[in-house]
PDB file of C-alpha atoms in Angstrom:
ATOM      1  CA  UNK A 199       0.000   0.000   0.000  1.00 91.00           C
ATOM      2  CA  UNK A 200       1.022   3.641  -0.886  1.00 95.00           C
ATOM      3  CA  UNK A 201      -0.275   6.404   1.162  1.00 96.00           C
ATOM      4  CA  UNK A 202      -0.140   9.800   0.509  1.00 97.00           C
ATOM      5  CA  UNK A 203      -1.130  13.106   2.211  1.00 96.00           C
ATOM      6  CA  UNK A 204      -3.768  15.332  -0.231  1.00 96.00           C
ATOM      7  CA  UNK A 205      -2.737  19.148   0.024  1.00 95.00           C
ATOM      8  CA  UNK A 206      -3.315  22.464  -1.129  1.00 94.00           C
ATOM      9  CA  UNK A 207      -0.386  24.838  -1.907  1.00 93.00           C
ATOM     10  CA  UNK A 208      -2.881  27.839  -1.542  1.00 91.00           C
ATOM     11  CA  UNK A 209      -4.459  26.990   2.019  1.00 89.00           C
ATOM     12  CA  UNK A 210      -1.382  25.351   3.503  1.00 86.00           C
ATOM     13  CA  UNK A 211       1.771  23.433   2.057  1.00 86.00           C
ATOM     14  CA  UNK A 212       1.747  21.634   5.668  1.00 89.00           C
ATOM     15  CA  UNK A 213      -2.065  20.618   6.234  1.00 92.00           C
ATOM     16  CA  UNK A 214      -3.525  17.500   5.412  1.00 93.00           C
ATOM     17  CA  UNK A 215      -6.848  17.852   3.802  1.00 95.00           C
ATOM     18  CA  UNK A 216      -7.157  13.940   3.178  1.00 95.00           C
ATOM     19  CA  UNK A 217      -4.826  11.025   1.962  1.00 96.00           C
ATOM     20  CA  UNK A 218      -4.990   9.403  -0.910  1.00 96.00           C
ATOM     21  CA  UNK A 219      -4.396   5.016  -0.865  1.00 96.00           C
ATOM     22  CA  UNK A 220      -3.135   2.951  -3.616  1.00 96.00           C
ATOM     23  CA  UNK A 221      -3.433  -0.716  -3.522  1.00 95.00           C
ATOM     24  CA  UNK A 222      -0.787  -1.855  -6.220  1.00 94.00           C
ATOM     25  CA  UNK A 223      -1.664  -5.488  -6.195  1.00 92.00           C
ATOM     26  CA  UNK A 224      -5.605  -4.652  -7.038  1.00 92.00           C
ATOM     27  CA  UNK A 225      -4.563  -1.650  -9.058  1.00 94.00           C
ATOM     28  CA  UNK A 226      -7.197   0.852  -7.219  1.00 95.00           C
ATOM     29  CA  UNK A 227      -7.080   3.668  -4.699  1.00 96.00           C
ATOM     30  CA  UNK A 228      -9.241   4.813  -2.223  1.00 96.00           C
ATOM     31  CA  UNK A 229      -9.587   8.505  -0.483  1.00 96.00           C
ATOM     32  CA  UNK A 230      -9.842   9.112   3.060  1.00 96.00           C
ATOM     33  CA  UNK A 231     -11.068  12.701   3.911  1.00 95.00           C
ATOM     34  CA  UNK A 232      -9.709  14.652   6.963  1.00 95.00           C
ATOM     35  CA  UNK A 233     -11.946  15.809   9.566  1.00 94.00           C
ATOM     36  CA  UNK A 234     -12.785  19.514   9.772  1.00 92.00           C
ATOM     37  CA  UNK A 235     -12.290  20.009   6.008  1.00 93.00           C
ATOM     38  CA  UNK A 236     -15.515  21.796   4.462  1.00 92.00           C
ATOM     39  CA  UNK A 237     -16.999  21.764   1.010  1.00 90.00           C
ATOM     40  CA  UNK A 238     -14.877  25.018  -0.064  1.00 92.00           C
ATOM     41  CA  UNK A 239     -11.789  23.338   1.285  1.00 91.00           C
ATOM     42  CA  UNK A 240     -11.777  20.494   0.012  1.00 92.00           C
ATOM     43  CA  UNK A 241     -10.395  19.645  -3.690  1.00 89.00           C
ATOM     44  CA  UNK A 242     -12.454  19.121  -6.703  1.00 85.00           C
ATOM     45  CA  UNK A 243     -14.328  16.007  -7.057  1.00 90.00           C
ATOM     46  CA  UNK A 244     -13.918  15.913  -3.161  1.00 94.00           C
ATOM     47  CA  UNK A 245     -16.088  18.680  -2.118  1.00 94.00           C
ATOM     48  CA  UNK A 246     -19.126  17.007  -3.194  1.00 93.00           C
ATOM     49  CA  UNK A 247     -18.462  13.828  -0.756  1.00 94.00           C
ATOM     50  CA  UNK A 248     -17.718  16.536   2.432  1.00 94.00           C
ATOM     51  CA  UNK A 249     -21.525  18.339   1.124  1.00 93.00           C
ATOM     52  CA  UNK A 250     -22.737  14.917   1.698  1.00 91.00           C
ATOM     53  CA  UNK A 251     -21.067  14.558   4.745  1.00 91.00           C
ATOM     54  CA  UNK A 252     -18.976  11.244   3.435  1.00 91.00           C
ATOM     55  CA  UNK A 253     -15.869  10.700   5.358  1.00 92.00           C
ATOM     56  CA  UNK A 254     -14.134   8.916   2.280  1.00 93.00           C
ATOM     57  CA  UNK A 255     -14.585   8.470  -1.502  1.00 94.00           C
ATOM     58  CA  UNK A 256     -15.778   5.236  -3.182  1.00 92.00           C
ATOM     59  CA  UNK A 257     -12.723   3.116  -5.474  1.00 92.00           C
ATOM     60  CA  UNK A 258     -14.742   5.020  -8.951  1.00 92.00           C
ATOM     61  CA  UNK A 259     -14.239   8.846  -7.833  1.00 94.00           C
ATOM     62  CA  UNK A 260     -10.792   8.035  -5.664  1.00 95.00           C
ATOM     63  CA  UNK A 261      -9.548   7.064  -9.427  1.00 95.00           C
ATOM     64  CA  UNK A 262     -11.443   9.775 -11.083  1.00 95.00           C
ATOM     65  CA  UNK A 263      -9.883  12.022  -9.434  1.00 95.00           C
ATOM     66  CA  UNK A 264      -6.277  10.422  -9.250  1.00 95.00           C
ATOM     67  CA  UNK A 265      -6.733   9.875 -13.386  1.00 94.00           C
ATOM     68  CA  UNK A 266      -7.314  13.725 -13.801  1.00 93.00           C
ATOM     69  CA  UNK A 267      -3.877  14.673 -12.529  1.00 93.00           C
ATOM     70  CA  UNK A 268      -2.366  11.956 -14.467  1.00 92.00           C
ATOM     71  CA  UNK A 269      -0.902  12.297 -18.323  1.00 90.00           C
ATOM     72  CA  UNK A 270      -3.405  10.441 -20.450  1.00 90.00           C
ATOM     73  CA  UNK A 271      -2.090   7.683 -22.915  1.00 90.00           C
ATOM     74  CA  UNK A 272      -3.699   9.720 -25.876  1.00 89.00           C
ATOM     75  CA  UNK A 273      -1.593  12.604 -25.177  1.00 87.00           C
ATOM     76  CA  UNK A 274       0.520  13.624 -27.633  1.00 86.00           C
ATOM     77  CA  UNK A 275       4.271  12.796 -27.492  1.00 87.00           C
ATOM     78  CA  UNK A 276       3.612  10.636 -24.860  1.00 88.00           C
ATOM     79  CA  UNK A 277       6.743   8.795 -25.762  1.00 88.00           C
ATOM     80  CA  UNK A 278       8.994  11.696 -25.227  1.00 90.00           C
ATOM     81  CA  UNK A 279       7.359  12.294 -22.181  1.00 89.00           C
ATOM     82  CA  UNK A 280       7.708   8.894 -20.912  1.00 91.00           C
ATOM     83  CA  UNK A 281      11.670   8.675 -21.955  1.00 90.00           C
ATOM     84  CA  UNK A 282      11.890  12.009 -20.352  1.00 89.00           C
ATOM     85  CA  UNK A 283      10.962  10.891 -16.458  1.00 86.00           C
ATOM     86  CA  UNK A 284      13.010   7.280 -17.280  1.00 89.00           C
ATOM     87  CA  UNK A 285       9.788   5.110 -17.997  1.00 89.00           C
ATOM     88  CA  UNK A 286       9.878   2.486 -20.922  1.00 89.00           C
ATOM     89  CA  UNK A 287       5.865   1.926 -20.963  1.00 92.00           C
ATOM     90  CA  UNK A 288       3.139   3.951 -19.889  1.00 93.00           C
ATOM     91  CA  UNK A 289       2.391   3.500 -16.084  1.00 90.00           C
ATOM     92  CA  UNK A 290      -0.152   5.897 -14.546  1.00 92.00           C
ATOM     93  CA  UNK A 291       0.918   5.426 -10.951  1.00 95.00           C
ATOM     94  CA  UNK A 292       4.488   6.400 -11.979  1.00 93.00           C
ATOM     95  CA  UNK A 293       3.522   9.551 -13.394  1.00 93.00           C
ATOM     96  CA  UNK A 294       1.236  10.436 -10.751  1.00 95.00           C
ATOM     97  CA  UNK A 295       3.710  10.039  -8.397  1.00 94.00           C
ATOM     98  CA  UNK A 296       6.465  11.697 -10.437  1.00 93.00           C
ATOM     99  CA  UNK A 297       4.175  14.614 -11.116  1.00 92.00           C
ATOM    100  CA  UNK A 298       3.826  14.856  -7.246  1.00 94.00           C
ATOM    101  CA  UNK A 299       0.053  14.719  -8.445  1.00 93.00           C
ATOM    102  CA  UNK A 300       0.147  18.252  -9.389  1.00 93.00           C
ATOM    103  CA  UNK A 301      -2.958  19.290 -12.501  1.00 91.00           C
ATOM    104  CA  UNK A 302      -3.693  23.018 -13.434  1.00 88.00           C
ATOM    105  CA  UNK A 303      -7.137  22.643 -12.170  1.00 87.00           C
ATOM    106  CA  UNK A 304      -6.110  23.263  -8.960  1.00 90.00           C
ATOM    107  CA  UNK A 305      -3.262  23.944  -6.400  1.00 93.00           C
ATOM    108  CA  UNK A 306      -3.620  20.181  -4.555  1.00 94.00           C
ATOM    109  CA  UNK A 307      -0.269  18.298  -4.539  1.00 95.00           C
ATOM    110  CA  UNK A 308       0.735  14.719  -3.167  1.00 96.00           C
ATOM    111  CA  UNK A 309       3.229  14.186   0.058  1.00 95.00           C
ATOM    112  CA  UNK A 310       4.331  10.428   0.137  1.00 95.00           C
ATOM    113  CA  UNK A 311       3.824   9.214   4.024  1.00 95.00           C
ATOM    114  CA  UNK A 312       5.405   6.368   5.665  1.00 91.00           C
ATOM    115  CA  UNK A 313       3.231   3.983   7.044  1.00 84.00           C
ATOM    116  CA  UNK A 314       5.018   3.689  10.142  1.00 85.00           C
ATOM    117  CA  UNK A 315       4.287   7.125  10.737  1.00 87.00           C
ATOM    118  CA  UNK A 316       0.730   8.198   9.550  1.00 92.00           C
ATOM    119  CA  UNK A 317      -1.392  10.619  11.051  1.00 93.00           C
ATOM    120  CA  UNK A 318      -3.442   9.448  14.269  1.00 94.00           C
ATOM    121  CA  UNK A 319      -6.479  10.264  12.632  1.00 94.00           C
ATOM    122  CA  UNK A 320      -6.145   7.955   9.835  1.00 95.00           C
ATOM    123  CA  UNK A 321      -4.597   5.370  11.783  1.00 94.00           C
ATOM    124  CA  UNK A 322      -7.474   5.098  13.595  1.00 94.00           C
ATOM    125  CA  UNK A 323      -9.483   5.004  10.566  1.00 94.00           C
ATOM    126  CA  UNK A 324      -7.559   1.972   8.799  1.00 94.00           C
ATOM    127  CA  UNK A 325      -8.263   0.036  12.096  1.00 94.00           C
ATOM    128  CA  UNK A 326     -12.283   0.488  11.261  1.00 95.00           C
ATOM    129  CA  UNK A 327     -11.858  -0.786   7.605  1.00 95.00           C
ATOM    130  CA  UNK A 328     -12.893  -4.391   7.364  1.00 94.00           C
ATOM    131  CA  UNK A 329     -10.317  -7.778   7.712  1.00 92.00           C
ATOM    132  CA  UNK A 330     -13.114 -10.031   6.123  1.00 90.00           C
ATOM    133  CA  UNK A 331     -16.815 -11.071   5.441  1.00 89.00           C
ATOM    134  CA  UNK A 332     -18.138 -14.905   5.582  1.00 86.00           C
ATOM    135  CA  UNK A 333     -21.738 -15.775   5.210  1.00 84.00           C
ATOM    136  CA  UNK A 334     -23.933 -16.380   8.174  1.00 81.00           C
ATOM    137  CA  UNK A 335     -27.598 -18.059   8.979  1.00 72.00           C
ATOM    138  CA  UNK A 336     -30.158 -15.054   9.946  1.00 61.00           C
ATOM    139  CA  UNK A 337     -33.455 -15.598  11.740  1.00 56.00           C
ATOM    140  CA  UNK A 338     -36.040 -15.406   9.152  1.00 49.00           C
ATOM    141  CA  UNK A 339     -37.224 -12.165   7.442  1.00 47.00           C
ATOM    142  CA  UNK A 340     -40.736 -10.575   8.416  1.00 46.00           C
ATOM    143  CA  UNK A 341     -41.817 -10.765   5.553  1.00 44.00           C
ATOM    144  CA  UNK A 342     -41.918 -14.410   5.843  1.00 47.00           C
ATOM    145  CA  UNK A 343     -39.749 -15.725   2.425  1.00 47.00           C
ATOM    146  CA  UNK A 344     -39.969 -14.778  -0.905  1.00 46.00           C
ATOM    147  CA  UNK A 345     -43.058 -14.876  -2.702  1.00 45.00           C
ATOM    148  CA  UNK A 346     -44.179 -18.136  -5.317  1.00 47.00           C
ATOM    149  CA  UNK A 347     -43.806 -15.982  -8.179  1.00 43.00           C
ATOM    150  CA  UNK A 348     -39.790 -14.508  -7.203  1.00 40.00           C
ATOM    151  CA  UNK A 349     -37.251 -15.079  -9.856  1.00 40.00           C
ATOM    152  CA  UNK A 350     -34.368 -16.674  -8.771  1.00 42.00           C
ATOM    153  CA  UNK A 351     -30.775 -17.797  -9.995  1.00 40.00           C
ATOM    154  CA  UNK A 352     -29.949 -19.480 -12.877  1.00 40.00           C
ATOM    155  CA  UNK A 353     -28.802 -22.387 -11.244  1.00 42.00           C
ATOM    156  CA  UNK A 354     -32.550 -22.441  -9.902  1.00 44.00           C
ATOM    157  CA  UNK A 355     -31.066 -22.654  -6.140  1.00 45.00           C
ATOM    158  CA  UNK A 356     -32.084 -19.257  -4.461  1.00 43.00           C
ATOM    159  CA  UNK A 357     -30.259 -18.556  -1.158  1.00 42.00           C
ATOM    160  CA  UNK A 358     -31.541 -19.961   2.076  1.00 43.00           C
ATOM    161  CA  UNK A 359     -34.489 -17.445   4.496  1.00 46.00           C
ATOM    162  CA  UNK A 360     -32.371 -15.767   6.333  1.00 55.00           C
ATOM    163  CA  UNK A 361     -29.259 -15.160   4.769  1.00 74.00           C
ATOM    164  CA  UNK A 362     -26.716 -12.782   5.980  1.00 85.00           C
ATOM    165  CA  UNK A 363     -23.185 -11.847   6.998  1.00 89.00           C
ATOM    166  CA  UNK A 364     -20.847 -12.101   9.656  1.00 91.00           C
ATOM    167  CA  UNK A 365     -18.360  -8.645   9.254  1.00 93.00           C
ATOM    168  CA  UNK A 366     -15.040  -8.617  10.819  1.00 94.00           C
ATOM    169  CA  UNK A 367     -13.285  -4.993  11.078  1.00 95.00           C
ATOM    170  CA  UNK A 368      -9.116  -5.197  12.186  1.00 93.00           C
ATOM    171  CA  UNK A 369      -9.855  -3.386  15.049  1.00 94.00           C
ATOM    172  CA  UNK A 370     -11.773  -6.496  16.790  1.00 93.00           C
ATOM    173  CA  UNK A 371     -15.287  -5.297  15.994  1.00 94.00           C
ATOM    174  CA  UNK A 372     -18.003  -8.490  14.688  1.00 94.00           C
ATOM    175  CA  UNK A 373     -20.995  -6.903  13.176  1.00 94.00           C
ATOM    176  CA  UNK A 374     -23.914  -9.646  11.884  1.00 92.00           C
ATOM    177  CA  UNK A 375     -26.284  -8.221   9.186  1.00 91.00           C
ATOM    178  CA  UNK A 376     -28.908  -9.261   7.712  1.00 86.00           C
ATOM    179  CA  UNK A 377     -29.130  -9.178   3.741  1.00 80.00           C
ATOM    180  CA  UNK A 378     -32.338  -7.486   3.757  1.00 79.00           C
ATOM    181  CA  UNK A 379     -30.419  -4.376   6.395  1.00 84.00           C
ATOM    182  CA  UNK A 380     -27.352  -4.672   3.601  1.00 81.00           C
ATOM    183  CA  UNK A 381     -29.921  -3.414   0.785  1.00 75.00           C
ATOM    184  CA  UNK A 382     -32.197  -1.378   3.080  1.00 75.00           C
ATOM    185  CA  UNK A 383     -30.672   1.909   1.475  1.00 69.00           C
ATOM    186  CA  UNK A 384     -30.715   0.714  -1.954  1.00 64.00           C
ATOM    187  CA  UNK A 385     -32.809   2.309  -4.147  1.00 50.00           C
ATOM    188  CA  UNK A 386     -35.885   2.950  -2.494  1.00 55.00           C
ATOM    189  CA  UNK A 387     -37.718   3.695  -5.371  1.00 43.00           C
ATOM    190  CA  UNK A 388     -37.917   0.021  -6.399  1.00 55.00           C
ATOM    191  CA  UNK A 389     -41.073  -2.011  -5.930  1.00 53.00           C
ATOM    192  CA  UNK A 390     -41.120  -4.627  -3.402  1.00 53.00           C
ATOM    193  CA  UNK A 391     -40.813  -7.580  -5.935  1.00 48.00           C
ATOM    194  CA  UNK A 392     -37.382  -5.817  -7.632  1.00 55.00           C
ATOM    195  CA  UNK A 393     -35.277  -5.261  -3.813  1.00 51.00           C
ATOM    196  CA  UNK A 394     -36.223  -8.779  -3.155  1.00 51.00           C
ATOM    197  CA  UNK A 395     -35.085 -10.013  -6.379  1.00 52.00           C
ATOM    198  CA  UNK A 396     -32.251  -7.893  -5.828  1.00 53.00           C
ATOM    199  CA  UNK A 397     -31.731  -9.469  -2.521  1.00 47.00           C
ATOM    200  CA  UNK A 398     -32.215 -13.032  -3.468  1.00 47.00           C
ATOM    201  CA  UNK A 399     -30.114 -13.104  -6.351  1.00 48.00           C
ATOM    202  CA  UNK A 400     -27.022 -11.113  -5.604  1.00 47.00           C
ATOM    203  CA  UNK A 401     -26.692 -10.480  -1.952  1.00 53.00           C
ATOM    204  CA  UNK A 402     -24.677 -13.851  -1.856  1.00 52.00           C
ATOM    205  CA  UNK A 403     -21.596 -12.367  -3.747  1.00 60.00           C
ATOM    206  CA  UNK A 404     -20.239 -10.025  -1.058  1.00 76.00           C
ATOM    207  CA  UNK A 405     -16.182  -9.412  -0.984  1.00 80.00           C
ATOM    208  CA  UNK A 406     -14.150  -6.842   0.699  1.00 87.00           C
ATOM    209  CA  UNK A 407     -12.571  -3.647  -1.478  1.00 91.00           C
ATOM    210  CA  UNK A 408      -8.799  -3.665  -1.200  1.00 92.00           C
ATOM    211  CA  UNK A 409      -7.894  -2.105   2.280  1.00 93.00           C
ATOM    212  CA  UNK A 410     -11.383  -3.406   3.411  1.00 93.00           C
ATOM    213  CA  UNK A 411     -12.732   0.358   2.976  1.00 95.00           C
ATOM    214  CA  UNK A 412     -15.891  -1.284   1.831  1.00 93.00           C
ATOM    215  CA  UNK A 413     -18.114  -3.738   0.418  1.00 91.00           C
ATOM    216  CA  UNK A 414     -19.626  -4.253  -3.477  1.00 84.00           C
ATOM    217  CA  UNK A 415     -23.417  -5.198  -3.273  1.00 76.00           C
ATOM    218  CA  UNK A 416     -23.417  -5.450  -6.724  1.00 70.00           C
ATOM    219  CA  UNK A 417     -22.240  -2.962  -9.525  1.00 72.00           C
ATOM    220  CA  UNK A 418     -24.462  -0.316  -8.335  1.00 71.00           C
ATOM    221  CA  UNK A 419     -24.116  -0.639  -4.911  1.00 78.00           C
ATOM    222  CA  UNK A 420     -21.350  -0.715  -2.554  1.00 85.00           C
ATOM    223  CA  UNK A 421     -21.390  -0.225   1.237  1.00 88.00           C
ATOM    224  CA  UNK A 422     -18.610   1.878   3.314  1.00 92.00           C
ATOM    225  CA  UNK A 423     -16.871   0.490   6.030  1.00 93.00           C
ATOM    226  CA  UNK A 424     -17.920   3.450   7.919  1.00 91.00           C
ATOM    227  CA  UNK A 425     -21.791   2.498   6.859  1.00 90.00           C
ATOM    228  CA  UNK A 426     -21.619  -1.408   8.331  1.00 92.00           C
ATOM    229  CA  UNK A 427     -20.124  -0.559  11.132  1.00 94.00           C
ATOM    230  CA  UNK A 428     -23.814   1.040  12.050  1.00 92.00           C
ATOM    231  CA  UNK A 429     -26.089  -1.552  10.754  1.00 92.00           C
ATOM    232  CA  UNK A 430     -26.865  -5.327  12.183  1.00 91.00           C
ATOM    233  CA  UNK A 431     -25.977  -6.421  15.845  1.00 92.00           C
ATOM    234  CA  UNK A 432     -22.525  -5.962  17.433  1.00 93.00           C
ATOM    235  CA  UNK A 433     -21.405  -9.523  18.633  1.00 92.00           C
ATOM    236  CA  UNK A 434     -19.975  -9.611  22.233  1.00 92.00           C
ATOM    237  CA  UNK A 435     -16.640 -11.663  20.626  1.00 90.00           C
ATOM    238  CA  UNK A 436     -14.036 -10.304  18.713  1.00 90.00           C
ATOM    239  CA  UNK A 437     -11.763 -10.979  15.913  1.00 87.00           C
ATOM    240  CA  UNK A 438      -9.247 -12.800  18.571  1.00 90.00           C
ATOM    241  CA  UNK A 439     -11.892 -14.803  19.882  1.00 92.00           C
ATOM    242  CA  UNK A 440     -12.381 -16.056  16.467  1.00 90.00           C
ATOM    243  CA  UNK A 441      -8.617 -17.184  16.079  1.00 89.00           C
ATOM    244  CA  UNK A 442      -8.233 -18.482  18.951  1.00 91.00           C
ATOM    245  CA  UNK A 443     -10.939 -21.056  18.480  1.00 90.00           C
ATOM    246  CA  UNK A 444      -9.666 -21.620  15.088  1.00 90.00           C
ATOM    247  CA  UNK A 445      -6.205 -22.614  16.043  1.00 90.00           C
ATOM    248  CA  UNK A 446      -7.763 -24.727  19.375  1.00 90.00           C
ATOM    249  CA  UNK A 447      -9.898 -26.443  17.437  1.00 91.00           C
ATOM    250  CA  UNK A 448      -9.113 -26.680  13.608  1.00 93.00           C
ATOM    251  CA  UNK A 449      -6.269 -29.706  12.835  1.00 91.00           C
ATOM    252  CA  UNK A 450      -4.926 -31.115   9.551  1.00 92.00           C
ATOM    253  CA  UNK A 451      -4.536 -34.327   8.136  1.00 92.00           C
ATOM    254  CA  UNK A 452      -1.141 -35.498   9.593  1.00 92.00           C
ATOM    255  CA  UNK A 453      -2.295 -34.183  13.535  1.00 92.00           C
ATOM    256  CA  UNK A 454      -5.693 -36.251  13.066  1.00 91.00           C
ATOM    257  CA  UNK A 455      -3.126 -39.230  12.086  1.00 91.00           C
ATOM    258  CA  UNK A 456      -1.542 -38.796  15.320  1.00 92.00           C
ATOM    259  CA  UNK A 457      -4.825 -38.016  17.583  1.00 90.00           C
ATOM    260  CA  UNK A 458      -5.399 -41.230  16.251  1.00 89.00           C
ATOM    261  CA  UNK A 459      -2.499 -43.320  15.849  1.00 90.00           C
ATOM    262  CA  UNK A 460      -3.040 -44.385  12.207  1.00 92.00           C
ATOM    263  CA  UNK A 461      -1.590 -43.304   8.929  1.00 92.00           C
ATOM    264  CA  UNK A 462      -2.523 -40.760   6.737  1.00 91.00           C
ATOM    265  CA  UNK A 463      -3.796 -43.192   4.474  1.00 91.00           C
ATOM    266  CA  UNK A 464      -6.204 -44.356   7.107  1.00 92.00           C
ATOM    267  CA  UNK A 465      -7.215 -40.969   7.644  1.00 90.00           C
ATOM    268  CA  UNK A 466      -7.749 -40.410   3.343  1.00 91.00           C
ATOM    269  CA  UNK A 467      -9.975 -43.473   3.397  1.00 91.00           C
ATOM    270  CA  UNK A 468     -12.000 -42.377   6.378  1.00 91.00           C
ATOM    271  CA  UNK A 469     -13.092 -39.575   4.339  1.00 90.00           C
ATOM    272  CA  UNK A 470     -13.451 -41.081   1.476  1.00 91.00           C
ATOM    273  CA  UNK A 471     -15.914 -43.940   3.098  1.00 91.00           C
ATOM    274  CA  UNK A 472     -17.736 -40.558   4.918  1.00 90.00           C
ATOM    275  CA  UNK A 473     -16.539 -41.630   8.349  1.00 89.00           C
ATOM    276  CA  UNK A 474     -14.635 -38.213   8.943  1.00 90.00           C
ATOM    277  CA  UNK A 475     -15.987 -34.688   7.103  1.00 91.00           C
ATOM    278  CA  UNK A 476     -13.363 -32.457   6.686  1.00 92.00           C
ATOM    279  CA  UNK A 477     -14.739 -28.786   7.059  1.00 90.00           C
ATOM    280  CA  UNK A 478     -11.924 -27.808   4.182  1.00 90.00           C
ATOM    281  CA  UNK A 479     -10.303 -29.630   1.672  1.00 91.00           C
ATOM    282  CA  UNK A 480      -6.492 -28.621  -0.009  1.00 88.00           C
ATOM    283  CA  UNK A 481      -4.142 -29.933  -2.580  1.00 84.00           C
ATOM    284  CA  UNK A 482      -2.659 -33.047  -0.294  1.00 84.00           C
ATOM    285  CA  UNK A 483      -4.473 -32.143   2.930  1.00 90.00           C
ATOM    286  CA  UNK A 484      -7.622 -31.911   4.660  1.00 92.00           C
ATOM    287  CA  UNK A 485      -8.526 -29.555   7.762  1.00 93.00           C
ATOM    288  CA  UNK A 486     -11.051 -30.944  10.295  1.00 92.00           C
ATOM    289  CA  UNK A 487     -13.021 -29.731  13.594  1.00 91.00           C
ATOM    290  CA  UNK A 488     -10.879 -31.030  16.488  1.00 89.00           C
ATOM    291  CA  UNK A 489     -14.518 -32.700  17.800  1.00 88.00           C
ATOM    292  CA  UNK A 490     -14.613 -34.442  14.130  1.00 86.00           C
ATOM    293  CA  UNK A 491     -12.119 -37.015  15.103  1.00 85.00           C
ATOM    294  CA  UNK A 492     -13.139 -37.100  18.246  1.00 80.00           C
ATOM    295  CA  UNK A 493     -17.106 -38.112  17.906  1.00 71.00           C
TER     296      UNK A 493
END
């Protein structure tokens, strides 16, 4: 990750007035804004997110708005440009950083920041982001199921009543939410029948943005980390809780050999006759529940 301070030559070449993120692996960069910036403060593109009283930018605008201060591969003599700042190939991080993100819309300019020394403020904020999402049973909505006539997948399995998520944020937080609370905000307009097709049929593809800064509903709707951590039930465990009864109670093939005193080979045919389930299956290996081999 590449962090960098956002700041404006003509209010103050020392103040942050938000940092900008780059995830090289994912390609895609994400905007925190500071607190106490207003609307006339705060960069282009940016002000309209502090009117709206958004603490951070979704991964669409962050790159709008990192792609407008960087050369465009149209632009003409782009190849002496490149062989000018040492670059064999086009590569709009490069530039952006080489430009010190500097555009002639505006006076805004990028500091590079270490992460072992960033700003309280945002430290605090990349501790809220979230680690990880898995699925999780729900009680059953009000609404009592979909009705006879809902359209569902093409596989023709629809997801269970009930469905929902178990949220884990790095800084120990367990959130569980419901599916239907996930899509609650989303486009109220709709009638009933299109949210709960919605809901039914892509609610079940959830994964975290890079730096866990939010969640994709689908390609309209995405959910800030700063968002879940105010919707479903806070869990009284943690993410520690969770690891610890992982590595107590989660063993591979070769330790259920031993728990057992056979072979690995007895264990492979055990699973293969249905006597043991393993709860994950690798190239080579198995994982089991510790009570598995035990029962």
């Amino acid at each position: 990750m590449k962090i960098f301070a956002i700041r404006d030559a003509s209010i103050a070449k020392d103040r942050d007035l938000g940092w900008l993120l780059y995830y090289p692996v994912s390609d895609e960069y994400h905007i925190e804004i500071c607190d106490g910036v207003d609307e006339w403060e705060a960069p282009l593109l940016i002000s309209s997110f502090v009117k709206r009283g958004k603490k951070s930018l979704d991964p669409g605008s962050s790159r709008l708005w990192a792609e407008l201060r960087i050369i465009p591969p149209d632009r003409q003599n782009l190849g002496m440009i490149l062989r000018a700042n040492g670059l064999r190939e086009y590569d709009p991080f490069r530039l952006l950083v080489l430009a010190e993100g500097r555009c002639a819309q505006d006076d805004c300019f990028l500091v590079p920041l270490k992460e072992g020394s960033l700003p309280a403020e945002l430290n605090r904020r990349l501790q809220q982001t979230i680690l990880s999402c898995i699925p999780a049973d729900m009680p059953v909505p009000a609404y009592g199921g979909p009705p006879a006539d809902m359209p569902v997948p093409a596989d023709g399995n629809p997801p269970a009543e009930g469905t929902g998520f178990l949220f884990f944020f790095r800084d120990g937080m367990v959130r569980r939410i419901s599916a239907e609370d996930l899509l609650a905000d989303y486009n109220r307009q709709q009638s009933r029948m299109e949210r709960l097709a919605c809901y039914y049929r892509e609610i079940t593809r959830l994964s975290p943005e890079a730096g866990g800064h939010g969640v994709r509903i689908n390609e309209k709707w995405r959910l800030s980390s700063e968002d879940l951590r105010r919707k479903g039930s806070l869990l009284p465990v943690t993410n520690r809780d969770f690891y610890t009864y992982i590595q107590d109670n989660i063993i591979d093939t070769s330790t259920a050999a031993s728990l057992l005193r056979c072979s690995r080979q007895n264990i492979l045919d055990l699973v293969k006759r249905g006597k043991l389930k393993p709860v994950l299956t690798l190239k080579n290996n198995y994982l089991f529940l510790r009570e598995e081999i035990f029962r």
